Amino acid sequence: MEVTTTDSDSPYEIYWENPAISPHQLNSTNILQYFCHLSNPFYDRECNNEVIRMQGLSQDKLTTLCGIEFYLYCSQEPMLFVIRKQERLSPSEVVPLAYYYVINGIVRQAPDLSTLINSRLHTITAGLNKTFQTLAPYARFHPSDGSYTWEDPNAPTIKPEKENAKPGHTKVVEDNIATNPYQVYRTDFLLSEWANRFPMPPLPVGIAGVSALPTPQPTPHHSAVTPSGQAIPPESTPEKRQRFP
């Protein structure tokens, strides 16, 4: 008998096989006998299958016993067999506990849904982290439009022409990046443009808390009268000056 284990305690990392039996000899009739070997680490010696085998009863008696049992769930002879570990509560009610598949005589435990999803997510995040770490040194941020670009690390580097370069002459390379209106026009121009496009609506009259503004009335000017009885127009009224002691 051969049992392969690893340093991990996970049952998904081990498998079992019986070299004494050829995988081509397995079928739906003897696969449970092959699986229910005492050296198989996935086999429970206290299950109902072991009780029936010790008593020499038929496999049909499994439906009359309550407890842990192993059941052939499906098969594709002679390559694939799926065995289910289940707990029988009544002749017609069972609770699945685990699944095992036999491929070419090698028995492994099938992972559950939670373990499968965690494994896939771990693989995806590990690949994304590796990609980000590789591209991080080549990322370039453009403040004008808030975008990122990545330089190709495998692109050939263009060296500047030193032979044709003149002393005191520097070549300026312009980066044609689209800019937004806030970097071209002044803020006051934008505010004026928005005020013309979206004028403030007039205040409604008659709504509670809102009343029409009072119209200012001109202030009447009184004419001054002299001792002789002649009226002096307002323009000619002498101004009063402050006297200082």
mmCIF file of C-alpha atoms in Angstrom:
data_model
loop_
_atom_site.group_PDB
_atom_site.id
_atom_site.type_symbol
_atom_site.label_atom_id
_atom_site.label_comp_id
_atom_site.label_asym_id
_atom_site.label_seq_id
_atom_site.Cartn_x
_atom_site.Cartn_y
_atom_site.Cartn_z
ATOM 1 C CA MET A 1 0.000 0.000 0.000
ATOM 2 C CA GLU A 2 1.241 3.479 -0.766
ATOM 3 C CA VAL A 3 0.285 6.628 1.088
ATOM 4 C CA THR A 4 1.875 9.923 0.051
ATOM 5 C CA THR A 5 1.815 12.809 2.515
ATOM 6 C CA THR A 6 3.312 16.301 2.725
ATOM 7 C CA ASP A 7 4.288 18.647 5.522
ATOM 8 C CA SER A 8 0.853 20.264 5.352
ATOM 9 C CA ASP A 9 -1.951 18.955 7.578
ATOM 10 C CA SER A 10 -4.525 19.506 4.832
ATOM 11 C CA PRO A 11 -6.286 16.294 3.708
ATOM 12 C CA TYR A 12 -6.186 17.608 0.133
ATOM 13 C CA GLU A 13 -2.401 17.178 0.005
ATOM 14 C CA ILE A 14 -2.354 13.390 0.501
ATOM 15 C CA TYR A 15 -3.449 10.486 -1.675
ATOM 16 C CA TRP A 16 -3.605 6.708 -1.410
ATOM 17 C CA GLU A 17 -3.384 3.799 -3.839
ATOM 18 C CA ASN A 18 -3.091 0.010 -3.741
ATOM 19 C CA PRO A 19 -0.382 -1.179 -6.156
ATOM 20 C CA ALA A 20 -1.527 -4.790 -5.746
ATOM 21 C CA ILE A 21 -4.683 -4.094 -7.770
ATOM 22 C CA SER A 22 -4.491 -2.821 -11.328
ATOM 23 C CA PRO A 23 -6.621 0.270 -12.056
ATOM 24 C CA HIS A 24 -8.088 -1.493 -15.097
ATOM 25 C CA GLN A 25 -9.653 -4.112 -12.811
ATOM 26 C CA LEU A 26 -11.772 -1.549 -10.939
ATOM 27 C CA ASN A 27 -15.478 -1.287 -11.661
ATOM 28 C CA SER A 28 -18.692 -0.262 -9.934
ATOM 29 C CA THR A 29 -18.918 -3.621 -8.170
ATOM 30 C CA ASN A 30 -15.539 -3.741 -6.423
ATOM 31 C CA ILE A 31 -14.669 -0.036 -6.072
ATOM 32 C CA LEU A 32 -16.084 0.164 -2.527
ATOM 33 C CA GLN A 33 -14.080 -2.899 -1.541
ATOM 34 C CA TYR A 34 -11.000 -1.209 -2.984
ATOM 35 C CA PHE A 35 -11.722 2.038 -1.142
ATOM 36 C CA CYS A 36 -12.614 0.405 2.204
ATOM 37 C CA HIS A 37 -9.106 -0.912 2.759
ATOM 38 C CA LEU A 38 -7.744 -0.572 6.283
ATOM 39 C CA SER A 39 -4.602 1.203 5.054
ATOM 40 C CA ASN A 40 -6.632 3.927 3.355
ATOM 41 C CA PRO A 41 -6.304 7.101 5.511
ATOM 42 C CA PHE A 42 -9.680 8.353 4.245
ATOM 43 C CA TYR A 43 -11.503 5.249 5.419
ATOM 44 C CA ASP A 44 -13.324 5.287 8.776
ATOM 45 C CA ARG A 45 -13.038 1.938 10.540
ATOM 46 C CA GLU A 46 -16.127 2.650 12.633
ATOM 47 C CA CYS A 47 -18.424 3.161 9.655
ATOM 48 C CA ASN A 48 -21.358 0.953 8.727
ATOM 49 C CA ASN A 49 -19.427 -0.499 5.784
ATOM 50 C CA GLU A 50 -16.947 -2.054 8.203
ATOM 51 C CA VAL A 51 -19.767 -3.394 10.390
ATOM 52 C CA ILE A 52 -21.405 -5.106 7.405
ATOM 53 C CA ARG A 53 -18.108 -6.564 6.226
ATOM 54 C CA MET A 54 -17.283 -7.927 9.684
ATOM 55 C CA GLN A 55 -20.726 -9.546 9.911
ATOM 56 C CA GLY A 56 -20.654 -10.840 6.341
ATOM 57 C CA LEU A 57 -23.858 -9.043 5.339
ATOM 58 C CA SER A 58 -24.848 -7.674 1.947
ATOM 59 C CA GLN A 59 -24.270 -4.043 0.960
ATOM 60 C CA ASP A 60 -28.033 -3.639 0.651
ATOM 61 C CA LYS A 61 -28.237 -3.619 4.453
ATOM 62 C CA LEU A 62 -26.600 -0.168 4.570
ATOM 63 C CA THR A 63 -29.963 1.543 4.180
ATOM 64 C CA THR A 64 -31.197 -0.088 7.397
ATOM 65 C CA LEU A 65 -28.336 1.221 9.558
ATOM 66 C CA CYS A 66 -27.929 4.762 10.848
ATOM 67 C CA GLY A 67 -24.492 6.334 11.051
ATOM 68 C CA ILE A 68 -21.445 7.011 8.871
ATOM 69 C CA GLU A 69 -21.212 5.143 5.584
ATOM 70 C CA PHE A 70 -19.448 5.317 2.213
ATOM 71 C CA TYR A 71 -21.554 5.308 -0.931
ATOM 72 C CA LEU A 72 -20.681 5.154 -4.635
ATOM 73 C CA TYR A 73 -22.028 8.477 -5.885
ATOM 74 C CA CYS A 74 -21.174 8.233 -9.594
ATOM 75 C CA SER A 75 -18.690 6.489 -11.877
ATOM 76 C CA GLN A 76 -17.156 6.515 -15.340
ATOM 77 C CA GLU A 77 -15.611 3.091 -15.675
ATOM 78 C CA PRO A 78 -12.812 2.271 -15.560
ATOM 79 C CA MET A 79 -11.126 5.654 -14.982
ATOM 80 C CA LEU A 80 -13.204 7.743 -12.580
ATOM 81 C CA PHE A 81 -15.209 6.890 -9.468
ATOM 82 C CA VAL A 82 -16.716 9.344 -6.974
ATOM 83 C CA ILE A 83 -17.387 8.073 -3.443
ATOM 84 C CA ARG A 84 -19.384 10.074 -0.933
ATOM 85 C CA LYS A 85 -19.002 9.926 2.824
ATOM 86 C CA GLN A 86 -22.406 10.513 4.355
ATOM 87 C CA GLU A 87 -24.326 10.203 7.586
ATOM 88 C CA ARG A 88 -27.557 8.256 7.314
ATOM 89 C CA LEU A 89 -30.356 9.547 9.512
ATOM 90 C CA SER A 90 -33.116 7.326 8.128
ATOM 91 C CA PRO A 91 -33.575 4.918 5.208
ATOM 92 C CA SER A 92 -34.445 7.900 2.975
ATOM 93 C CA GLU A 93 -32.458 10.785 4.531
ATOM 94 C CA VAL A 94 -28.682 11.278 4.411
ATOM 95 C CA VAL A 95 -26.313 14.193 5.066
ATOM 96 C CA PRO A 96 -23.222 14.455 2.776
ATOM 97 C CA LEU A 97 -19.947 14.948 4.672
ATOM 98 C CA ALA A 98 -17.161 14.622 2.080
ATOM 99 C CA TYR A 99 -16.433 13.454 -1.457
ATOM 100 C CA TYR A 100 -13.534 11.328 -2.686
ATOM 101 C CA TYR A 101 -12.585 10.621 -6.275
ATOM 102 C CA VAL A 102 -10.623 7.653 -7.588
ATOM 103 C CA ILE A 103 -8.692 8.242 -10.826
ATOM 104 C CA ASN A 104 -6.581 5.359 -12.147
ATOM 105 C CA GLY A 105 -6.604 3.756 -8.722
ATOM 106 C CA ILE A 106 -5.418 6.912 -6.879
ATOM 107 C CA VAL A 107 -7.748 8.139 -4.135
ATOM 108 C CA ARG A 108 -7.915 11.835 -3.255
ATOM 109 C CA GLN A 109 -10.333 13.957 -1.280
ATOM 110 C CA ALA A 110 -12.280 16.512 -3.304
ATOM 111 C CA PRO A 111 -12.066 20.070 -1.926
ATOM 112 C CA ASP A 112 -15.185 21.778 -0.682
ATOM 113 C CA LEU A 113 -16.535 24.992 -2.195
ATOM 114 C CA SER A 114 -14.975 27.287 0.420
ATOM 115 C CA THR A 115 -11.508 25.800 -0.030
ATOM 116 C CA LEU A 116 -11.815 25.967 -3.810
ATOM 117 C CA ILE A 117 -12.841 29.650 -3.817
ATOM 118 C CA ASN A 118 -10.076 30.600 -1.357
ATOM 119 C CA SER A 119 -7.503 28.814 -3.487
ATOM 120 C CA ARG A 120 -8.647 30.582 -6.662
ATOM 121 C CA LEU A 121 -8.676 33.992 -4.950
ATOM 122 C CA HIS A 122 -5.201 33.401 -3.542
ATOM 123 C CA THR A 123 -3.913 32.514 -7.002
ATOM 124 C CA ILE A 124 -5.491 35.628 -8.545
ATOM 125 C CA THR A 125 -4.224 38.031 -5.866
ATOM 126 C CA ALA A 126 -0.728 36.544 -5.993
ATOM 127 C CA GLY A 127 -0.595 37.117 -9.748
ATOM 128 C CA LEU A 128 -1.904 40.685 -9.437
ATOM 129 C CA ASN A 129 0.601 41.558 -6.703
ATOM 130 C CA LYS A 130 3.447 40.220 -8.809
ATOM 131 C CA THR A 131 2.246 42.265 -11.790
ATOM 132 C CA PHE A 132 1.970 45.478 -9.756
ATOM 133 C CA GLN A 133 5.426 44.996 -8.270
ATOM 134 C CA THR A 134 6.866 44.532 -11.749
ATOM 135 C CA LEU A 135 5.130 47.580 -13.270
ATOM 136 C CA ALA A 136 5.525 49.943 -10.302
ATOM 137 C CA PRO A 137 9.000 51.261 -11.332
ATOM 138 C CA TYR A 138 7.696 52.038 -14.843
ATOM 139 C CA ALA A 139 4.523 53.914 -13.827
ATOM 140 C CA ARG A 140 4.304 57.595 -14.758
ATOM 141 C CA PHE A 141 1.658 59.953 -13.373
ATOM 142 C CA HIS A 142 0.386 62.903 -15.442
ATOM 143 C CA PRO A 143 -1.041 65.684 -13.218
ATOM 144 C CA SER A 144 -2.655 67.454 -16.178
ATOM 145 C CA ASP A 145 -5.361 64.846 -16.677
ATOM 146 C CA GLY A 146 -4.829 62.563 -13.663
ATOM 147 C CA SER A 147 -3.914 59.503 -15.727
ATOM 148 C CA TYR A 148 -1.177 56.899 -15.511
ATOM 149 C CA THR A 149 0.999 55.422 -18.216
ATOM 150 C CA TRP A 150 3.485 52.601 -18.087
ATOM 151 C CA GLU A 151 6.732 52.555 -19.979
ATOM 152 C CA ASP A 152 7.697 49.377 -21.753
ATOM 153 C CA PRO A 153 10.717 47.920 -19.911
ATOM 154 C CA ASN A 154 11.692 45.980 -23.045
ATOM 155 C CA ALA A 155 11.620 49.025 -25.316
ATOM 156 C CA PRO A 156 15.033 50.040 -26.695
ATOM 157 C CA THR A 157 16.533 53.147 -25.137
ATOM 158 C CA ILE A 158 17.222 55.976 -27.617
ATOM 159 C CA LYS A 159 20.510 57.659 -26.849
ATOM 160 C CA PRO A 160 20.848 61.397 -27.587
ATOM 161 C CA GLU A 161 22.981 62.420 -30.526
ATOM 162 C CA LYS A 162 26.088 63.924 -28.998
ATOM 163 C CA GLU A 163 27.915 64.459 -32.279
ATOM 164 C CA ASN A 164 25.407 66.955 -33.701
ATOM 165 C CA ALA A 165 24.776 68.671 -30.391
ATOM 166 C CA LYS A 166 25.993 72.254 -30.255
ATOM 167 C CA PRO A 167 27.416 73.804 -27.089
ATOM 168 C CA GLY A 168 24.868 75.823 -25.187
ATOM 169 C CA HIS A 169 21.992 74.349 -27.161
ATOM 170 C CA THR A 170 19.465 72.216 -25.319
ATOM 171 C CA LYS A 171 16.783 70.285 -27.131
ATOM 172 C CA VAL A 172 13.395 70.642 -25.515
ATOM 173 C CA VAL A 173 10.949 67.791 -25.940
ATOM 174 C CA GLU A 174 7.362 68.836 -25.510
ATOM 175 C CA ASP A 175 4.869 66.402 -24.133
ATOM 176 C CA ASN A 176 1.605 66.937 -25.989
ATOM 177 C CA ILE A 177 -0.843 66.126 -23.253
ATOM 178 C CA ALA A 178 -4.417 67.346 -23.428
ATOM 179 C CA THR A 179 -5.198 69.914 -20.756
ATOM 180 C CA ASN A 180 -8.532 70.768 -19.207
ATOM 181 C CA PRO A 181 -10.240 74.204 -19.418
ATOM 182 C CA TYR A 182 -9.227 75.091 -15.864
ATOM 183 C CA GLN A 183 -5.584 75.200 -16.944
ATOM 184 C CA VAL A 184 -6.254 77.360 -20.017
ATOM 185 C CA TYR A 185 -8.828 79.964 -18.996
ATOM 186 C CA ARG A 186 -8.888 82.094 -15.928
ATOM 187 C CA THR A 187 -11.295 81.412 -13.136
ATOM 188 C CA ASP A 188 -13.069 84.761 -13.440
ATOM 189 C CA PHE A 189 -13.713 84.147 -17.131
ATOM 190 C CA LEU A 190 -15.280 80.787 -16.322
ATOM 191 C CA LEU A 191 -17.459 82.298 -13.607
ATOM 192 C CA SER A 192 -18.626 85.022 -15.974
ATOM 193 C CA GLU A 193 -19.360 82.473 -18.680
ATOM 194 C CA TRP A 194 -21.387 80.323 -16.294
ATOM 195 C CA ALA A 195 -23.306 83.358 -15.024
ATOM 196 C CA ASN A 196 -24.312 84.219 -18.603
ATOM 197 C CA ARG A 197 -25.364 80.675 -19.373
ATOM 198 C CA PHE A 198 -27.242 80.085 -16.146
ATOM 199 C CA PRO A 199 -28.670 83.427 -14.939
ATOM 200 C CA MET A 200 -30.208 83.600 -11.492
ATOM 201 C CA PRO A 201 -34.021 83.367 -11.694
ATOM 202 C CA PRO A 202 -36.054 86.271 -10.214
ATOM 203 C CA LEU A 203 -37.390 85.876 -6.703
ATOM 204 C CA PRO A 204 -41.082 84.895 -6.646
ATOM 205 C CA VAL A 205 -43.538 87.334 -5.094
ATOM 206 C CA GLY A 206 -46.323 86.194 -2.795
ATOM 207 C CA ILE A 207 -44.561 83.216 -1.274
ATOM 208 C CA ALA A 208 -44.474 83.032 2.507
ATOM 209 C CA GLY A 209 -41.348 84.677 3.817
ATOM 210 C CA VAL A 210 -40.626 86.488 0.514
ATOM 211 C CA SER A 211 -41.951 89.979 -0.220
ATOM 212 C CA ALA A 212 -41.294 92.554 -2.871
ATOM 213 C CA LEU A 213 -38.478 94.961 -2.182
ATOM 214 C CA PRO A 214 -39.740 98.470 -1.278
ATOM 215 C CA THR A 215 -39.196 101.156 -3.877
ATOM 216 C CA PRO A 216 -36.971 103.922 -2.520
ATOM 217 C CA GLN A 217 -38.778 107.307 -2.307
ATOM 218 C CA PRO A 218 -36.967 110.599 -2.933
ATOM 219 C CA THR A 219 -36.327 112.634 0.203
ATOM 220 C CA PRO A 220 -38.015 116.101 0.055
ATOM 221 C CA HIS A 221 -35.730 119.105 0.499
ATOM 222 C CA HIS A 222 -37.030 122.006 2.643
ATOM 223 C CA SER A 223 -36.137 125.532 1.649
ATOM 224 C CA ALA A 224 -34.616 127.850 4.203
ATOM 225 C CA VAL A 225 -36.399 131.178 5.017
ATOM 226 C CA THR A 226 -34.510 134.427 5.655
ATOM 227 C CA PRO A 227 -35.628 137.058 8.235
ATOM 228 C CA SER A 228 -36.939 139.195 5.394
ATOM 229 C CA GLY A 229 -39.275 136.421 4.333
ATOM 230 C CA GLN A 230 -37.410 135.356 1.191
ATOM 231 C CA ALA A 231 -36.939 131.648 0.584
ATOM 232 C CA ILE A 232 -33.429 130.422 -0.098
ATOM 233 C CA PRO A 233 -33.150 127.449 -2.426
ATOM 234 C CA PRO A 234 -31.513 124.329 -0.992
ATOM 235 C CA GLU A 235 -28.436 124.768 -3.173
ATOM 236 C CA SER A 236 -27.691 128.197 -1.674
ATOM 237 C CA THR A 237 -28.172 127.185 1.964
ATOM 238 C CA PRO A 238 -24.925 127.929 3.752
ATOM 239 C CA GLU A 239 -23.129 124.983 5.194
ATOM 240 C CA LYS A 240 -22.624 124.800 8.900
ATOM 241 C CA ARG A 241 -19.028 124.655 9.892
ATOM 242 C CA GLN A 242 -17.746 123.221 13.085
ATOM 243 C CA ARG A 243 -16.266 125.715 15.421
ATOM 244 C CA PHE A 244 -13.196 124.921 17.377
ATOM 245 C CA PRO A 245 -12.615 126.582 20.749
#
